[in-house]
Amino acid sequence: MQTLPIRRCTLVAGDGATSVARMVSCPTVGHTVAAEACELCQHLEAVSTTAVQCTPPVVPPERDPREDLRERAIRTQVADLAAPEIVCIRGDASVADATRLLVEHDLRCLPVVDAERKLVGIVSRADLLRESVHERAVLTEIMTPRVHALPEDAPLAYAVALMAESRVHEVPLVTNDGVVVGVFTALDALRWMAEQLGYRLTEPARPTPV
Ligand code: SF4
């Protein structure tokens, strides 16, 4: 028996009238059906306000095509997808310098590094836009320290799970010594996914060498 959640879609009409559609993703027909249809279905076991319980007919197991995508996401390394050019900034640089670099290179964030280019934090556009940030502040005062980082050979599958769980759009790639060698972004992952789905994309605009 399977328990299938009932999804609800609230629709507000131009006259202010509100209606709610209740839907279930039906494993038998392979698409979403109205929850009302379940009440007439021979496979229904029980229905509540939030879920349908049913025993759909057993279908012979066949290879899930999503497995192929999963395997490719495990075999693909993040360094192969990340931009070949990165821009880092030293922690003793100013907010003004960071702002200039972000704008010049059309970036959302910069890895903050020490003299050996080892990661010490990350500074984002949001950090710089905070009202309390003074233009002459140094980055170590406003950056996000102890950020997530990945080894450059990390599998794409792990990277996207980490980013989704941590709600971050960019993750620095580092060597075993912590030296920054790249930045993997959510856009890199999206481009990979689009290409796996058969779309041919134009080359992205990359940061220009400093
Ligand atoms: S009760 Fe029937 S229609 Fe509803 S989800 Fe289960 S198999 Fe599909």
Coordinates of C-alpha atoms and ligand atoms in Angstrom, one line a residue:
M1 CA 0.0 0.0 0.0
Q2 CA 1.3 3.5 -0.8
T3 CA 0.5 6.8 1.0
L4 CA 0.3 9.6 -1.5
P5 CA 0.2 13.2 -0.3
I6 CA -2.7 15.4 -1.5
R7 CA -1.4 18.6 -3.1
R8 CA -3.6 21.7 -2.9
C9 CA -3.8 24.6 -5.4
T10 CA -5.7 27.7 -4.3
L11 CA -7.1 29.7 -7.2
V12 CA -8.3 33.3 -6.7
A13 CA -10.6 34.6 -9.5
G14 CA -11.0 38.1 -10.6
D15 CA -14.2 38.5 -8.6
G16 CA -12.3 37.4 -5.4
A17 CA -13.9 34.0 -5.3
T18 CA -11.5 31.4 -4.1
S19 CA -11.4 27.7 -5.0
V20 CA -9.1 24.9 -4.0
A21 CA -8.1 22.0 -6.3
R22 CA -6.9 18.8 -4.6
M23 CA -4.5 16.7 -6.6
V24 CA -2.6 13.4 -6.3
S25 CA 0.3 12.1 -8.3
C26 CA -1.1 8.8 -9.4
P27 CA 1.4 6.0 -9.8
T28 CA -1.0 4.0 -11.9
V29 CA -1.6 6.5 -14.7
G30 CA 1.8 8.2 -14.2
H31 CA 0.4 11.8 -13.9
T32 CA -1.5 14.0 -11.5
V33 CA -5.2 13.4 -11.1
A34 CA -7.9 15.2 -9.1
A35 CA -8.2 13.7 -5.6
E36 CA -11.9 13.3 -6.3
A37 CA -11.0 10.7 -8.9
C38 CA -9.4 8.5 -6.2
E39 CA -12.7 8.1 -4.5
L40 CA -14.0 6.2 -7.5
C41 CA -10.8 4.2 -8.0
Q42 CA -10.8 0.4 -7.3
H43 CA -7.3 0.7 -5.9
L44 CA -8.2 3.1 -3.1
E45 CA -7.7 1.9 0.5
A46 CA -8.3 5.1 2.5
V47 CA -8.4 8.8 2.0
S48 CA -7.9 11.7 4.5
T49 CA -7.7 15.4 4.2
T50 CA -3.9 15.2 3.5
A51 CA -3.2 11.9 1.8
V52 CA -4.6 9.0 -0.2
Q53 CA -3.7 5.4 0.6
C54 CA -4.0 3.0 -2.2
T55 CA -2.6 -0.2 -3.6
P56 CA -1.9 0.4 -7.3
P57 CA -1.3 -2.6 -9.6
V58 CA 2.2 -4.0 -9.5
V59 CA 4.1 -3.2 -12.7
P60 CA 7.1 -5.2 -13.7
P61 CA 10.3 -3.5 -12.5
E62 CA 12.2 -1.8 -15.3
R63 CA 15.3 0.3 -15.2
D64 CA 14.5 3.8 -14.0
P65 CA 16.0 6.2 -16.6
R66 CA 16.7 8.6 -13.8
E67 CA 19.4 6.2 -12.7
D68 CA 21.5 7.1 -15.7
L69 CA 21.4 10.8 -14.8
R70 CA 22.3 10.0 -11.2
E71 CA 25.3 8.0 -12.3
R72 CA 26.5 10.8 -14.5
A73 CA 26.0 13.3 -11.7
I74 CA 28.2 11.0 -9.5
R75 CA 30.9 10.6 -12.1
T76 CA 31.1 14.3 -13.0
Q77 CA 33.5 16.3 -11.0
V78 CA 32.7 19.9 -10.0
A79 CA 36.0 21.2 -11.3
D80 CA 35.1 20.2 -14.8
L81 CA 32.0 22.4 -14.7
A82 CA 33.3 25.4 -12.8
A83 CA 34.5 28.6 -14.6
P84 CA 38.2 28.4 -15.6
E85 CA 38.7 31.9 -14.4
I86 CA 38.1 32.9 -10.8
V87 CA 38.6 36.2 -8.9
C88 CA 39.6 36.1 -5.3
I89 CA 40.2 38.9 -2.9
R90 CA 42.5 39.3 0.2
G91 CA 40.9 39.7 3.6
D92 CA 42.6 43.0 4.1
A93 CA 41.1 44.6 1.0
S94 CA 38.4 47.1 1.3
V95 CA 34.7 47.0 0.7
A96 CA 35.2 49.4 -2.2
D97 CA 37.6 47.0 -3.8
A98 CA 35.3 44.1 -3.4
T99 CA 32.3 46.0 -4.8
R100 CA 34.4 47.1 -7.8
L101 CA 35.5 43.5 -8.6
L102 CA 31.9 42.1 -8.2
V103 CA 30.6 44.7 -10.7
E104 CA 33.5 44.5 -13.1
H105 CA 33.3 40.7 -13.4
D106 CA 29.5 40.4 -12.9
L107 CA 29.9 38.1 -9.9
R108 CA 27.7 37.3 -7.0
C109 CA 30.5 36.6 -4.5
L110 CA 34.2 36.5 -4.1
P111 CA 36.3 34.0 -2.1
V112 CA 38.3 35.8 0.5
V113 CA 41.8 34.4 0.8
D114 CA 45.0 34.9 2.8
A115 CA 48.5 35.6 1.3
E116 CA 48.8 31.9 0.2
R117 CA 45.4 32.0 -1.5
K118 CA 43.9 29.8 1.2
L119 CA 40.2 30.3 1.8
V120 CA 39.3 32.3 4.9
G121 CA 35.7 33.3 4.0
I122 CA 33.4 34.5 1.3
V123 CA 31.9 38.0 0.6
S124 CA 28.7 38.3 -1.4
R125 CA 26.8 41.2 -2.9
A126 CA 24.3 40.8 0.0
D127 CA 27.2 41.3 2.5
L128 CA 28.2 44.5 0.8
L129 CA 24.7 45.9 0.5
R130 CA 24.1 45.8 4.3
E131 CA 23.3 49.3 5.4
S132 CA 25.8 49.1 8.3
V133 CA 28.8 48.4 6.0
H134 CA 31.2 51.2 5.7
E135 CA 33.0 51.6 2.4
R136 CA 36.4 51.6 4.1
A137 CA 35.7 48.5 6.2
V138 CA 38.1 45.6 5.5
L139 CA 36.6 42.4 4.3
T140 CA 37.5 40.2 7.3
E141 CA 35.1 42.4 9.2
I142 CA 32.0 41.8 7.0
M143 CA 32.7 38.5 5.2
T144 CA 31.1 35.2 6.0
P145 CA 33.8 33.1 7.6
R146 CA 34.0 29.3 7.8
V147 CA 32.1 28.8 4.5
H148 CA 31.4 25.5 2.9
A149 CA 34.1 24.4 0.5
L150 CA 34.6 21.4 -1.7
P151 CA 37.6 19.5 -3.1
E152 CA 37.9 20.0 -6.8
D153 CA 37.2 16.3 -7.5
A154 CA 33.9 16.4 -5.5
P155 CA 31.1 14.7 -7.4
L156 CA 28.4 17.0 -8.8
A157 CA 25.7 14.9 -7.1
Y158 CA 27.3 15.7 -3.7
A159 CA 27.9 19.3 -4.5
V160 CA 24.2 20.1 -5.5
A161 CA 23.0 18.2 -2.4
L162 CA 25.3 20.3 -0.2
M163 CA 24.3 23.6 -1.8
A164 CA 20.6 22.8 -1.6
E165 CA 20.8 21.7 2.0
S166 CA 22.9 24.7 2.9
R167 CA 20.9 27.2 0.8
V168 CA 24.1 28.5 -0.9
H169 CA 24.5 29.4 -4.6
E170 CA 28.3 29.3 -4.7
V171 CA 30.9 27.0 -3.2
P172 CA 34.7 27.6 -3.4
L173 CA 36.7 24.6 -4.6
V174 CA 39.9 24.1 -2.7
T175 CA 43.0 21.8 -2.7
N176 CA 43.9 19.6 0.2
D177 CA 45.8 22.6 1.7
G178 CA 42.8 24.9 1.4
V179 CA 44.0 26.9 -1.6
V180 CA 41.2 28.2 -3.7
V181 CA 41.2 26.8 -7.3
G182 CA 37.7 27.5 -8.4
V183 CA 34.1 28.4 -7.6
F184 CA 31.3 26.1 -8.4
T185 CA 27.9 27.8 -8.8
A186 CA 24.3 26.8 -8.9
L187 CA 24.3 28.1 -12.5
D188 CA 27.1 25.7 -13.4
A189 CA 24.8 22.9 -12.1
L190 CA 21.8 24.2 -14.1
R191 CA 23.9 24.4 -17.2
W192 CA 25.0 20.8 -16.8
M193 CA 21.4 19.7 -16.2
A194 CA 20.2 21.5 -19.3
E195 CA 22.9 19.9 -21.4
Q196 CA 22.0 16.5 -20.0
L197 CA 18.5 17.1 -21.1
G198 CA 19.6 17.8 -24.7
Y199 CA 19.8 21.6 -24.8
R200 CA 22.8 23.2 -26.5
L201 CA 23.8 26.3 -24.6
T202 CA 25.9 29.2 -25.7
E203 CA 29.2 29.7 -23.8
P204 CA 28.5 31.6 -20.6
A205 CA 30.1 35.0 -19.9
R206 CA 33.1 34.2 -17.7
P207 CA 35.1 36.5 -15.4
T208 CA 37.8 38.2 -17.4
P209 CA 41.4 37.8 -16.2
V210 CA 42.3 40.5 -13.7
Ligands
SF4_1 S1 -6.5 5.8 -5.6 FE1 -6.4 5.2 -7.8 S2 -6.5 7.1 -8.9 FE2 -5.9 7.6 -6.8 S3 -3.7 7.7 -6.8 FE3 -4.3 5.6 -6.2 S4 -4.3 4.4 -8.1 FE4 -4.3 6.6 -8.7

